[in-house]
Each structure stands twice: as structure tokens, then as C-alpha cells.
Short mmCIF file of C-alpha atoms in Angstrom, two decimals:
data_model
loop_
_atom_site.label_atom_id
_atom_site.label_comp_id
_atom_site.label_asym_id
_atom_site.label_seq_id
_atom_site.Cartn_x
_atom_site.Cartn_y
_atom_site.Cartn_z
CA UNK A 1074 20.80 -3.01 -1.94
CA UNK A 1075 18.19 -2.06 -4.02
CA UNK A 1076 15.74 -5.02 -5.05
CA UNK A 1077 15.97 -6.39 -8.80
CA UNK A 1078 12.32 -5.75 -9.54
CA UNK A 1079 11.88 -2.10 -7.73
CA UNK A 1080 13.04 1.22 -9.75
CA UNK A 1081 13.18 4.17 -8.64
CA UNK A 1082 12.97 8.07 -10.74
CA UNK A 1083 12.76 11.45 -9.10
CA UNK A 1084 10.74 14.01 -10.69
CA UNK A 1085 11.13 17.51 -9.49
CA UNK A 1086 10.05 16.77 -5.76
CA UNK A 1087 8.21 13.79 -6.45
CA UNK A 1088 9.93 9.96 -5.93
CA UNK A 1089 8.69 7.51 -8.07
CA UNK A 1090 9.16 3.77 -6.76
CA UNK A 1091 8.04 1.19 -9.32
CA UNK A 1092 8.13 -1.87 -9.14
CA UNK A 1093 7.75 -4.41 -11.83
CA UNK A 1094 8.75 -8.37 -11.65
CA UNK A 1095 7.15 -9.52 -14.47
CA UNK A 1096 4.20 -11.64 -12.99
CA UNK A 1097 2.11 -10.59 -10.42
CA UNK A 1098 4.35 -8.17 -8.13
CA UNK A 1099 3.93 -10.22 -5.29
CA UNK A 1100 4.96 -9.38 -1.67
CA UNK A 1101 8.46 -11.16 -0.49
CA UNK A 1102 10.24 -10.25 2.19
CA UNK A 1103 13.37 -9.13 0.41
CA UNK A 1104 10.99 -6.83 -1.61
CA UNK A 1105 9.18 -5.24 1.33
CA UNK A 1106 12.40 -4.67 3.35
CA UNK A 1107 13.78 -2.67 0.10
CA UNK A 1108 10.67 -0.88 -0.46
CA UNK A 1109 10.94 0.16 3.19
CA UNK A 1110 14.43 1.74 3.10
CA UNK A 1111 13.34 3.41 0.21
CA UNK A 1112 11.37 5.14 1.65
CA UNK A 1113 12.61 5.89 4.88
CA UNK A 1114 15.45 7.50 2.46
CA UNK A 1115 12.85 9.33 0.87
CA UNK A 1116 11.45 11.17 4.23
CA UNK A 1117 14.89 11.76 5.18
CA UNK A 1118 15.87 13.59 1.59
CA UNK A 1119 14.28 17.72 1.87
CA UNK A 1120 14.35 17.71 -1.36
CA UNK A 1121 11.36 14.87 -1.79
CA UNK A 1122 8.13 16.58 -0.98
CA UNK A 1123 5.64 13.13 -1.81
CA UNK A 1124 6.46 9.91 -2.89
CA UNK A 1125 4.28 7.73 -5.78
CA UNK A 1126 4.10 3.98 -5.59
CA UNK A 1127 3.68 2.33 -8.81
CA UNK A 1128 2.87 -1.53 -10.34
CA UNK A 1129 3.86 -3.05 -13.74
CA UNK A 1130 1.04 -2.64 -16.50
CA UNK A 1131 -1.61 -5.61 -15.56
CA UNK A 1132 -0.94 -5.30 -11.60
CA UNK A 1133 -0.19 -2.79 -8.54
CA UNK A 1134 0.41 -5.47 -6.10
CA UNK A 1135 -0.52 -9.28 -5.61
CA UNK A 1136 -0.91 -10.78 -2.11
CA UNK A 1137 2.08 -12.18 -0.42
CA UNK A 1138 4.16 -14.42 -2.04
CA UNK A 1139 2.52 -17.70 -2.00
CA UNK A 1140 5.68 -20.06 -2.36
CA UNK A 1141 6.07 -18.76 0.93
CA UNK A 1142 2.17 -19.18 2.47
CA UNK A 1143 2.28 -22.58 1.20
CA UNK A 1144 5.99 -23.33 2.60
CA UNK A 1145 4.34 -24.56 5.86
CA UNK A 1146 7.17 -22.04 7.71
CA UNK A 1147 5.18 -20.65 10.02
CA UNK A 1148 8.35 -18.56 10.61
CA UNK A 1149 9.01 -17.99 6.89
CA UNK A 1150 5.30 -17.02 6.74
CA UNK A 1151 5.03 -14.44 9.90
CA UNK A 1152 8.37 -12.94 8.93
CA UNK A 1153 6.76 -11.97 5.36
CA UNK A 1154 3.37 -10.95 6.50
CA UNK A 1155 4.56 -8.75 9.25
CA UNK A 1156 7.36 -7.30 7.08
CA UNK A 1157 4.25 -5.87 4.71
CA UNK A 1158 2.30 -4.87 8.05
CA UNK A 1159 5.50 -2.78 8.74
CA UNK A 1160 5.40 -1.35 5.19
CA UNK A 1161 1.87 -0.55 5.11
CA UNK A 1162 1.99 1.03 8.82
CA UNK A 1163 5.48 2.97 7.36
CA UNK A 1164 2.98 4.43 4.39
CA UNK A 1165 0.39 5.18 6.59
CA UNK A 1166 2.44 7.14 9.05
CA UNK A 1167 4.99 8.45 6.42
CA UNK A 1168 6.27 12.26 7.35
CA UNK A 1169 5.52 12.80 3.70
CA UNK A 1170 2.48 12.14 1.58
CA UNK A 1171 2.33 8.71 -0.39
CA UNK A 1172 0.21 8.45 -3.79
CA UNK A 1173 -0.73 5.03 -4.99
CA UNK A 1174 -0.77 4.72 -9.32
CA UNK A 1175 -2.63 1.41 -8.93
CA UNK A 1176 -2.05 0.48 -12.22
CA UNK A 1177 -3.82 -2.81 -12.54
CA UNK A 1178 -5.73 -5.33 -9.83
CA UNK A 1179 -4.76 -5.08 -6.34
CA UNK A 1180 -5.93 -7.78 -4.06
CA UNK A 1181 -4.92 -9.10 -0.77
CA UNK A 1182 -1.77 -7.01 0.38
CA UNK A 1183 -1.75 -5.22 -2.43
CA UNK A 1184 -5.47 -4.00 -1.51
CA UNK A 1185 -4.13 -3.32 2.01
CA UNK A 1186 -1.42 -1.02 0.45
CA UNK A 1187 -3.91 0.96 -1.11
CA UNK A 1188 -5.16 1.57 2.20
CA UNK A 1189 -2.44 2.56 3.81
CA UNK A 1190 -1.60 5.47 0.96
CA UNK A 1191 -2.89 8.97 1.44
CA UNK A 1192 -4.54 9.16 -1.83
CA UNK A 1193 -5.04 6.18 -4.56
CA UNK A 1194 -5.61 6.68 -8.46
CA UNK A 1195 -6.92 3.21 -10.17
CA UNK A 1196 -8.00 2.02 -13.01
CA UNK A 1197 -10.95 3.25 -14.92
CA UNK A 1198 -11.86 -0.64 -16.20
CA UNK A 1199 -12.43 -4.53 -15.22
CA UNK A 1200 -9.48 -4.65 -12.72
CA UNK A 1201 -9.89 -6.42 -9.79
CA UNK A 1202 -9.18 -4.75 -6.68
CA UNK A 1203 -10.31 -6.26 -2.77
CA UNK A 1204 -9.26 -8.36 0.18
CA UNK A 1205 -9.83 -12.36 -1.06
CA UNK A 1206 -8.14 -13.77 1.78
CA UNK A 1207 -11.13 -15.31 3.46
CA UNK A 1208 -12.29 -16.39 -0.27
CA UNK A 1209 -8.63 -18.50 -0.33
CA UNK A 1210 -8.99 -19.31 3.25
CA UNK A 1211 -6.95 -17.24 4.91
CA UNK A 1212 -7.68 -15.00 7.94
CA UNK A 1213 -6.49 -11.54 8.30
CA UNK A 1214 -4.32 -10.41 10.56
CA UNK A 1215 -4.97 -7.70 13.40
CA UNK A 1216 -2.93 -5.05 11.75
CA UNK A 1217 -4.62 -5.53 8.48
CA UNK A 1218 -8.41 -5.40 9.77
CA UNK A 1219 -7.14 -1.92 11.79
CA UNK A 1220 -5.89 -0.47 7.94
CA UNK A 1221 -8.86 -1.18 6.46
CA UNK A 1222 -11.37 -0.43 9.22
CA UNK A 1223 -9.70 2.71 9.14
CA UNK A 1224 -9.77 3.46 5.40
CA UNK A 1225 -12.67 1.63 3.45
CA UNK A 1226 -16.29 2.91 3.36
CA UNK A 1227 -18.23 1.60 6.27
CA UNK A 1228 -21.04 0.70 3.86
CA UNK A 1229 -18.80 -1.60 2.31
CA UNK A 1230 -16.66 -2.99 5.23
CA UNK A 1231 -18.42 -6.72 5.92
CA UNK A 1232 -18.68 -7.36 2.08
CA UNK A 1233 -15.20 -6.13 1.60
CA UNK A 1234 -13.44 -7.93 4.41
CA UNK A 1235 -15.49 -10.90 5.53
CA UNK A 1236 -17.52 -11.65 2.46
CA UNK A 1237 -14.15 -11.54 0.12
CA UNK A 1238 -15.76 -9.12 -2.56
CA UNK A 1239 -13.40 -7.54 -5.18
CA UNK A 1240 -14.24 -4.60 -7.00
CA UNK A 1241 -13.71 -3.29 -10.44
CA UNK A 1242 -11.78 0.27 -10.38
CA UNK A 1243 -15.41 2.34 -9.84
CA UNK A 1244 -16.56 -0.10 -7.18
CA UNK A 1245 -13.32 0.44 -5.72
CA UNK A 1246 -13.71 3.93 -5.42
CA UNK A 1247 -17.18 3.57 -3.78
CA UNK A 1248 -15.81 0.90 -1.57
CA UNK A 1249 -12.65 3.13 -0.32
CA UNK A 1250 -9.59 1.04 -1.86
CA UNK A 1251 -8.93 4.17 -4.38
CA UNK A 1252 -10.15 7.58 -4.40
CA UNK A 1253 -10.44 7.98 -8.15
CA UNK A 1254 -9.98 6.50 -11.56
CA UNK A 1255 -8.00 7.73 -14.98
CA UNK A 1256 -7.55 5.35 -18.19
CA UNK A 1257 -4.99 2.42 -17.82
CA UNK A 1258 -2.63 4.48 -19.85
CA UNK A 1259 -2.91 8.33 -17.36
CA UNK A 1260 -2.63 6.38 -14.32
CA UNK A 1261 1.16 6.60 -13.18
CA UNK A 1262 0.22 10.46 -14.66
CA UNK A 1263 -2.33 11.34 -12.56
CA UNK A 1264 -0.78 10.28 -9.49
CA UNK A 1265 2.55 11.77 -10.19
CA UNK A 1266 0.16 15.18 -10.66
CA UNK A 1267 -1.33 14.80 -7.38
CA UNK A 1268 1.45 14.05 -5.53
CA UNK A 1269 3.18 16.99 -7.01
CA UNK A 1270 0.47 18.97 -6.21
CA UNK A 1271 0.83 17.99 -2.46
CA UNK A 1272 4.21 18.60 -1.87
CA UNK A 1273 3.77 22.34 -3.14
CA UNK A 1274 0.69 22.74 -1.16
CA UNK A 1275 1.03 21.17 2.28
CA UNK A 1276 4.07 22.53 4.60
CA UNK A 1277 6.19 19.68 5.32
CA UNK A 1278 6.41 19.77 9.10
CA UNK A 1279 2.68 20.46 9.50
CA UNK A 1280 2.21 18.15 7.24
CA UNK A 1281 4.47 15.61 9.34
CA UNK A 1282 3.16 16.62 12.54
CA UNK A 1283 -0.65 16.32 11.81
CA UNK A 1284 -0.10 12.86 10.39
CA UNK A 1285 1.58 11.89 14.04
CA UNK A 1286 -1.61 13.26 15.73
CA UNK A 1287 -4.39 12.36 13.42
CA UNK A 1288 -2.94 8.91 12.89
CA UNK A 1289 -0.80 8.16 16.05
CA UNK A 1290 -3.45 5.96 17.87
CA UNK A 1291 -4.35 3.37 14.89
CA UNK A 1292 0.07 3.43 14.08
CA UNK A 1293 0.58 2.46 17.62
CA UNK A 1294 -2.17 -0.03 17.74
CA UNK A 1295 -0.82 -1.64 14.12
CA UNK A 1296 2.59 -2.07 15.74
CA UNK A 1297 1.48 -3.90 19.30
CA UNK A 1298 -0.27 -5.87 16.67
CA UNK A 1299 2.29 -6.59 14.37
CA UNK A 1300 4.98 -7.17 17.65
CA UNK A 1301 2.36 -9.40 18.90
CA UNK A 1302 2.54 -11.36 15.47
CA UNK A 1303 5.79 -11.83 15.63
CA UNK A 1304 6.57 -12.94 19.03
CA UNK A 1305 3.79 -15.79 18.51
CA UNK A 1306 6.40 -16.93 16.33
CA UNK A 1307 8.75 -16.48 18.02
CA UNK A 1308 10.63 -13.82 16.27
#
């Protein structure tokens, strides 16, 4: 079933998922588990050539839900943080190109989405965009550190990650969280044109195939870590 917040519109050969609750789009694990079969529906279709991931006006995505981090259900808490690993690892190893419209601030899991997506179109303004766990004092996990090792600036990777620092939507591109800005209101746009562009450039299985081999070794690593997660908690 789809979830209440997430909508979905198909343009030409481009799927739009957006997802609005009203707040702060946070990460739950009914949310994550619907966003997941979306797109694993979405690889499967020939018709979708990319797929664009979309917030609500003020935010892309929020950390994980906090109800939940502050439940003291440590296996509430694992089953919702490695439910977004999955996600993020599905993005990152999606047989078809995913384009973030990060339409608003984007911290914690919501950073580590942008990370996971092939190409990221932000903000041009004071949003606030960066990994604050360690500012909140929270550490981590294994799968996340491999996502962003892999895709943020190496100038930028011990104030980004261990120093907490969030980033406005230029400092974001610099940093490696989005590869470029548009005005608030050409966002969702701009993305939609790239991703269109990529599914009429790229050949889908060599587009499929080179993900599996450029990207196979950090996916594998991001699931032992992930596994490893869960069966700490025993799950």
C-alpha cells in the first residue's frame, strides 16, 4: 500500500516520488519500506528510464523519526535506521538513475539520501543541508560513514561528518551533498530535466551494468554492514 504522505506522477519516462507529510518529512519505517517498493516497481517498469525524489516546500528529508530514537526500542530504533540504510543502498545501486529535487534542508538521513542519488539539485538559499548526528549525540552507523565517504568532497569529510557542520545550498555543493543549485521555486524542474535527460542519453543495460561494477564493492560492504546492524539486535 502506498504510504499517506508519498505521491507519485510519471512524466514521459521520468517517475516522480514526492513525498510531503506536512512537517519535516521524517524517516519512519512504514515510509521507507513504501518508498522502497516504489522503486523497485520503478526499475522493473521499461517504460521508466530515471526516477526523481522530491520533498514538500521547506524540506527534502529530516533525520529519522525521533518518536522512535527517543522510544528507548533499541529494536524499534535498528529496525528504522537500517530500513533507510536499505533505501539509501537501493538508490545507490538502482538499475536506473535517481535525481534528488532537494527542495529545502536535508540533514541527518535526509543528507545521507542525497548521497546515495546519482545527481542532486538544491536550493540556491539559507537551507540547511549536513550530517548533525554527532551535534545531537548520535553516532553514525557503518553503512552511513561508507555513503558518505564515498560521495562527499574529501576536503570536507571531517567537518562534515565528525565536526557536525551543515551547509547552506552553495556550501553544499562544495561539500558534495548536491551537485548544483536552481531557485526554491525551479528545483523539482531542474531535476525532472536532468533526469529526463539521462534516461534518453544513457542505454539502460549499460547503464545497469556499470552501476553493478563501479559500485558493487561499497553496495556489498553497506549490506554486511547493515546485516551486521541488525543481527546486534537481534533482528
Amino acid at each position: 500500500m502506498p504510504h499517506p504522505s508519498m505521491t507519485t506522477e510519471q512524466i514521459d519516462n521520468v517517475l516522480c516520488i514526492s513525498v510531503d507529510d506536512g512537517r519535516a518529512n521524517a524517516f519512519s519505517t512504514p515510509l521507507l519500506v513504501a518508498l522502497s517498493e516504489e522503486l523497485a516497481q520503478a526499475e522493473a517498469d521499461p517504460n521508466i528510464g530515471a526516477v526523481v525524489l522530491s520533498g514538500n516546500d521547506k524540506i527534502f528529508f529530516a533525520g529519522f523519526d525521533l518518536d522512535v530514537i527517543n522510544s528507548g526500542d533499541p529494536k524499534a530504533i535498528t529496525e528504522m535506521t537500517t530500513a533507510g540504510g536499505a533505501f539509501i543502498r537501493q538508490v545507490y545501486g538502482a538499475s536506473v538513475p535517481v535525481v534528488a529535487a532537494s527542495t529545502g534542508h536535508a540533514v541527518a538521513a535526509g543528507a545521507l539520501l542525497l548521497c546515495g542519488c546519482d545527481y542532486r539539485v538544491g536550493v540556491d538559499g539559507p537551507v540547511k543541508i549536513g550530517l548533525n548526528e554527532v551535534a545531537i549525540a548520535l553516532t553514525l552507523p557503518k553503512w552511513a560513514l561508507l555513503i558518505a565517504s564515498e560521495r562527499l568532497s574529501k576536503r570536507y569529510l571531517q567537518i562534515a561528518v565528525a565536526n557536525a557542520q551543515i551547509f547552506d545550498g552553495r556550501g553544499a555543493v562544495d561539500a558534495g551533498f548536491l551537485d548544483e543549485v536552481a531557485a526554491s521555486d525551479q528545483v523539482t524542474a531542474r531535476a525532472i530535466e536532468v533526469a529526463q535527460g539521462l534516461a534518453e542519453q544513457l542505454d539502460a543495460k549499460a547503464y545497469a551494468s556499470t552501476v553493478r561494477a563501479l559500485r558493487g564493492d561499497l553496495l556489498s560492504q553497506m549490506d554486511a554492514a547493515i546485516a551486521a546492524d541488525r543481527a546486534a539486535a537481534g533482528l
